[in-house]
Amino acid sequence: MSPLLVLLLVPLGAILAIILGRFPARSTAGIAALLNLVLSLGLLWNYPAAQGGYAYVMDYPWVTMQGLPPIRFHLGADGISLPLIFLTGIVTVAAIAISPGNIRRSSEYYCYLLLMSLGAMGAFTSLDLFFFFIFHDFALIATFLLIGIWGAQNRQFASFQVTIYLMAGSLILLAGLVALVMAVPPAARTFDIVSLQGYITAHPLAVSTQNVIFPLLLVGFGILVGLFPFHSWAPPGYASAPPAAAMLHAGILKKFAIYGMIRIAIPMLHDGFESCKYVILALLLGNFLYAGFVTMAQKELPTMIGFSSVMHMGYLFLGVACWNIIGVTGAVILMVGHGLSAALLFGLSGEITHRSGENRFAELGGLAKSAPVLAVLFSFASMASMGVPGLANFAGELLVFFGSYSAVPPLIFFGVVAVYGTVITAIFQLRAIKNVFYGPMPMRFEPMPAPELVTPGAEIVPVPGMTDVSSLVEHGPYVLLILASLVIGFMPFLLIHVVEPSVSLLPFMR
Amino acid sequence: MLPVSSISYLAPEILITIWAMVLLLLEAFLELSPRAVAALALAGIGVTFLITLDLDTTSTLFWGGMCKWDGAAKFFHLFFLVTAALVIWMGDEVQWPVSHGGAEFAILPLFTTAGLMLLASANDFMLLFVALELVTISFYILVAYQRRSLVALEAGVKYLILGGLSSAFLVMGVAYIFGLTGHTRFDLIWYRLHHHDLPAGVAFGLLLVLTGIGFKIAMVPFHSWAPDVYEGAPNSITAFLSVGSKAGGLIILMRIVLGVFDNPGGSAVWIPLLTIGAIASLLLGNLAAIPQRNLKRMLGYSSIGHTGFILVGIIGASVSLTGKIDFFSNDAATGQVAVTVYLVSYLLATFTCFIVLAVLERRLPGLEIHHLAGLSQRSPLLAAAFALALVSLAGVPPLSGFIAKLLVVLVAWHRGLYTLLGFVIFAAVAAFYYYLNPIKTMYWSEPLDDTPIRLNRATTGVLAVLIALLIITGFWAQSISVLVSGATLGQNSSPSSAAVALVQH
């Protein structure tokens, strides 16, 4: 029995307790999430970082059936997955903490949030393709329901679009994974990632086979992560999702695809990757430039953040495409950094929308006056997203730039575009801060005047007002995420020491 | 273990038939209430199930070679008994009194089941025909049971005419095969043909037989009855048709094409025909289900689509594909495993769907998709059960249907059926669309009437068990593997010397 199993059993137990035991949903979910966060921190701390490789392994035969390659229940984590497990832990806590306690159908709501977290945990801890895939699918189904039931305006359309898009993506991915398993001779067929990798390292697949399977995986993962031009589901989907679901999906679940590229697609199909490398690079230019400019043109806060999270996938793909130690390490660290900043931005954007009843830039403004704490938090989140030094994204992005420089052949051009991408990010994030928090404030956001200050006889116009995040309960989750980002930003070596040895063990790593 | 005399392999059929007749008499003379009859019928099925479970799976011919017992026969006997139990339970518990009283509603399925079980072990075209008629005739009554409903009458007449037509095709085909080979026993026909080219007349006969079976399994282009009959029949009977009758057609299809005609000459006839049928069923079933508004019609079309998926497994089970004749290679048996796994997962999901529909039929103004609006708030269990069943039929992991579809895909891939594989994947994707629609309505729309729907304890229990099985058989597929292990057709062996003399005569 491995502690990783506990990571899966805790949310599962909480779900069962909520459904069958009728436990109070929010507190049960919160306690489960906190437990997982503590446990994931402990696992990260306790991991024998210097040597790399899988730790906390458990491996049981699961299904041996005629006609089906053997499936094993194989859990394990290394320096690449442990940071993501930690990310899952911390973002889940924040997502549950920012969710309102009085939301309708609350037990269902918190079960779906836990299911998303469980799915992400399962996908990051599984070393078997079957479980890797179905855990992610679990989480996707919960995402669809969260958007469809608790989403904002236009939720029916958005959730149906996201459902069909992502289901198509995961089917293509499934086709690719099955093709990968079936590409080896019958005796060696298995869903087990470690055994399959071992076999493929010893007997590489024919280049022509790889050139068929790798594009399938690339398109499948590309749809799930929002690689240009497969990104069009993301902005409207995130815009209408409830903030907690957007935090969990954009912060964690999307990283599944990058993780899959690092763990499965590129190591096992390296020749296919080499032939598609420039296709990936061309597409990620689309992420930087097309999605970047589109982000600048957005007129609503949630859609803007949705597009910006699409844009930032370009950095991750660039780091992965370098396929050298420094670039991939950077991509892993940036996954954590982006997970934190995306979760922050989606959570805060939900907070602003909820409190002001407005999400159009043209109608917002000057909110720093009535909601100073919110303004500070949002500025921090924006700076994290821009890659300001001292926050986690900076560490990751810098490593990715270096990676693109030292790649063979050098990908300096793409590195330069990526640096330009930070300029684009700065433009739209600063504009968002300016439009939301500074400038003239519409009258209706003025704080309600205290009754004794109102001159007698004057007509009192009731205004909705705009409240700030005041108590620790309200701003605590955001502070937690910012703190994590700051710690990684100031002490990136903490993570680099964990990630780098495992990355250097990946096949074909330069 | 029972003493293995050949008659013990016929025990399930004998027990069920006698029990059905006893119940008819009891009902007539003791004036038992229909509920008591249903309970007795269920008890009879339970006893038969245990006895069948105790039989071994060695391949044996018995009853003068009319019947064959093997792993597949045992699997299908158990499969039909479970189906019948669920059907009788539904008729009694869930849709009472929609079925207008009458203890026959619990007794007739017993006769159907006896016929289906005989089909599963038939080794002779004569027995096959008689068993098939027993099945079909009892279905004529059951389909039109709600005789005051116009829709039910229409369904009954359609089923009667097309059922009669298909039987006629089948008999005609059997006549050709008998005329040119001189035999009606499967193993003797196989022995006669497996070294020779197929005479053109036998090929024609096979075509007619496939047509007849095509009606039973609702294969395109012989599917046109399915949506109408599904819509008109009582829910439990629709489920029976959709699961039991289809599985009955499939086992005789397997016995005939895999057991008799799986040689170069025969497979040159049936593999192309079934390939066309499978492709047409996959396309038409899944595409025509998309615009359907009535849930039962939608499930009718989707069941046509599932026939397509299963046919891929049957084609993949042919040894002629690899050129290895006369022996079931391991690869070929995999196709049969895929078929059995698919049927198990199909049974679970289909019954879950129809139990939910039967509950809803009395409580909603109709069974159109929009009537489901907000069901998740009126009854979370019903909504969850229906949603999971549909998602399983769609083949979403980690439910049972995923493993079934995965196996079919792997079989098609492994046996080089790449054209079929393409259509399978296309159909699976198209199916998502219509299966998701009711789920969307149940979960995302607000209910017009939000009074909670209460379920009695038995229904809750059965639905919970079915949900659990849908998840367990998908997530831990080892459980389904235990069920279907060894459920393959027995190999043909050279007939005894007496039979050889008969052939050469």
XYZ file of N, CA and C in Angstrom, chain B residues 80 108-120 127-143 159 163 167 216 237 240-241 243-249 251-252:
141
model
N -29.915 -15.760 -20.395
C -31.360 -15.690 -20.640
C -32.143 -15.792 -19.339
N -45.760 -16.141 -19.612
C -45.291 -16.208 -21.000
C -43.783 -16.013 -21.134
N -43.185 -15.091 -20.374
C -41.723 -14.970 -20.495
C -40.990 -16.269 -20.159
N -41.612 -17.128 -19.337
C -40.956 -18.400 -19.046
C -40.861 -19.247 -20.317
N -41.962 -19.272 -21.092
C -41.922 -20.033 -22.344
C -40.883 -19.442 -23.287
N -40.889 -18.095 -23.367
C -39.897 -17.448 -24.223
C -38.500 -17.878 -23.813
N -38.279 -17.888 -22.498
C -36.951 -18.219 -22.015
C -36.584 -19.654 -22.365
N -37.562 -20.551 -22.232
C -37.280 -21.942 -22.599
C -36.853 -22.003 -24.063
N -37.564 -21.251 -24.911
C -37.196 -21.233 -26.323
C -35.811 -20.661 -26.535
N -35.516 -19.577 -25.843
C -34.203 -18.948 -26.006
C -33.102 -19.906 -25.567
N -33.345 -20.620 -24.464
C -32.302 -21.517 -23.975
C -32.087 -22.667 -24.952
N -33.192 -23.142 -25.559
C -33.043 -24.184 -26.571
C -32.228 -23.672 -27.757
N -32.477 -22.399 -28.116
C -31.701 -21.805 -29.213
C -30.219 -21.846 -28.895
N -29.904 -21.584 -27.611
C -28.504 -21.472 -27.238
C -27.776 -22.794 -27.398
N -34.506 -28.109 -34.803
C -34.691 -27.676 -33.422
C -34.604 -26.151 -33.336
N -33.658 -25.615 -34.098
C -33.494 -24.164 -34.114
C -34.792 -23.489 -34.528
N -35.415 -24.028 -35.568
C -36.636 -23.394 -36.047
C -37.756 -23.492 -35.005
N -37.889 -24.680 -34.414
C -38.949 -24.859 -33.417
C -38.727 -23.926 -32.229
N -37.482 -23.871 -31.755
C -37.176 -23.017 -30.609
C -37.449 -21.555 -30.950
N -37.055 -21.171 -32.167
C -37.250 -19.788 -32.583
C -38.736 -19.448 -32.635
N -39.542 -20.389 -33.097
C -40.985 -20.129 -33.159
C -41.562 -19.994 -31.752
N -41.064 -20.831 -30.831
C -41.533 -20.716 -29.451
C -41.248 -19.311 -28.920
N -40.058 -18.835 -29.202
C -39.690 -17.488 -28.763
C -40.603 -16.462 -29.421
N -40.715 -16.555 -30.739
C -41.407 -15.509 -31.484
C -42.891 -15.463 -31.137
N -43.501 -16.642 -31.040
C -44.951 -16.657 -30.804
C -45.274 -16.088 -29.428
N -44.467 -16.431 -28.430
C -44.770 -15.830 -27.126
C -44.515 -14.327 -27.157
N -43.561 -13.906 -27.972
C -43.353 -12.454 -28.087
C -44.527 -11.759 -28.771
N -45.165 -12.434 -29.762
C -46.326 -11.794 -30.417
C -47.334 -11.368 -29.355
N -47.575 -12.277 -28.408
C -48.578 -11.966 -27.376
C -48.072 -10.853 -26.464
N -46.831 -10.996 -26.039
C -46.307 -10.048 -25.051
C -46.225 -8.630 -25.611
N -45.830 -8.513 -26.885
C -45.675 -7.173 -27.464
C -47.011 -6.444 -27.486
N -44.849 -6.575 -35.589
C -43.948 -7.637 -35.169
C -44.423 -8.974 -35.717
N -42.158 -10.809 -38.197
C -41.649 -12.038 -37.583
C -41.992 -13.236 -38.445
N -39.347 -15.727 -40.366
C -39.348 -17.178 -40.192
C -39.425 -17.863 -41.550
N -34.209 -10.929 -36.500
C -34.225 -11.143 -35.050
C -33.278 -10.202 -34.325
N -41.133 -5.702 -21.792
C -41.042 -6.530 -22.992
C -40.081 -5.906 -23.992
N -36.881 -7.001 -22.933
C -36.721 -8.417 -23.254
C -36.347 -8.587 -24.726
N -37.064 -7.856 -25.594
C -36.757 -7.908 -27.026
C -35.349 -7.422 -27.286
N -32.770 -7.205 -25.328
C -31.653 -7.988 -24.793
C -31.802 -9.465 -25.144
N -32.940 -10.073 -24.699
C -33.079 -11.511 -24.838
C -33.174 -11.946 -26.286
N -34.091 -11.311 -27.020
C -34.315 -11.735 -28.387
C -33.069 -11.478 -29.234
N -32.414 -10.360 -28.972
C -31.210 -10.052 -29.743
C -30.113 -11.065 -29.433
N -29.935 -11.378 -28.135
C -28.895 -12.335 -27.776
C -29.218 -13.706 -28.356
N -30.530 -14.048 -28.392
C -30.910 -15.322 -28.988
C -30.527 -15.381 -30.454
N -30.829 -14.290 -31.173
C -30.436 -14.235 -32.573
C -28.933 -14.323 -32.739
N -26.679 -15.769 -30.724
C -26.058 -17.064 -30.457
C -26.300 -18.008 -31.629
N -27.503 -17.952 -32.252
C -27.668 -18.852 -33.399
C -26.855 -18.350 -34.583
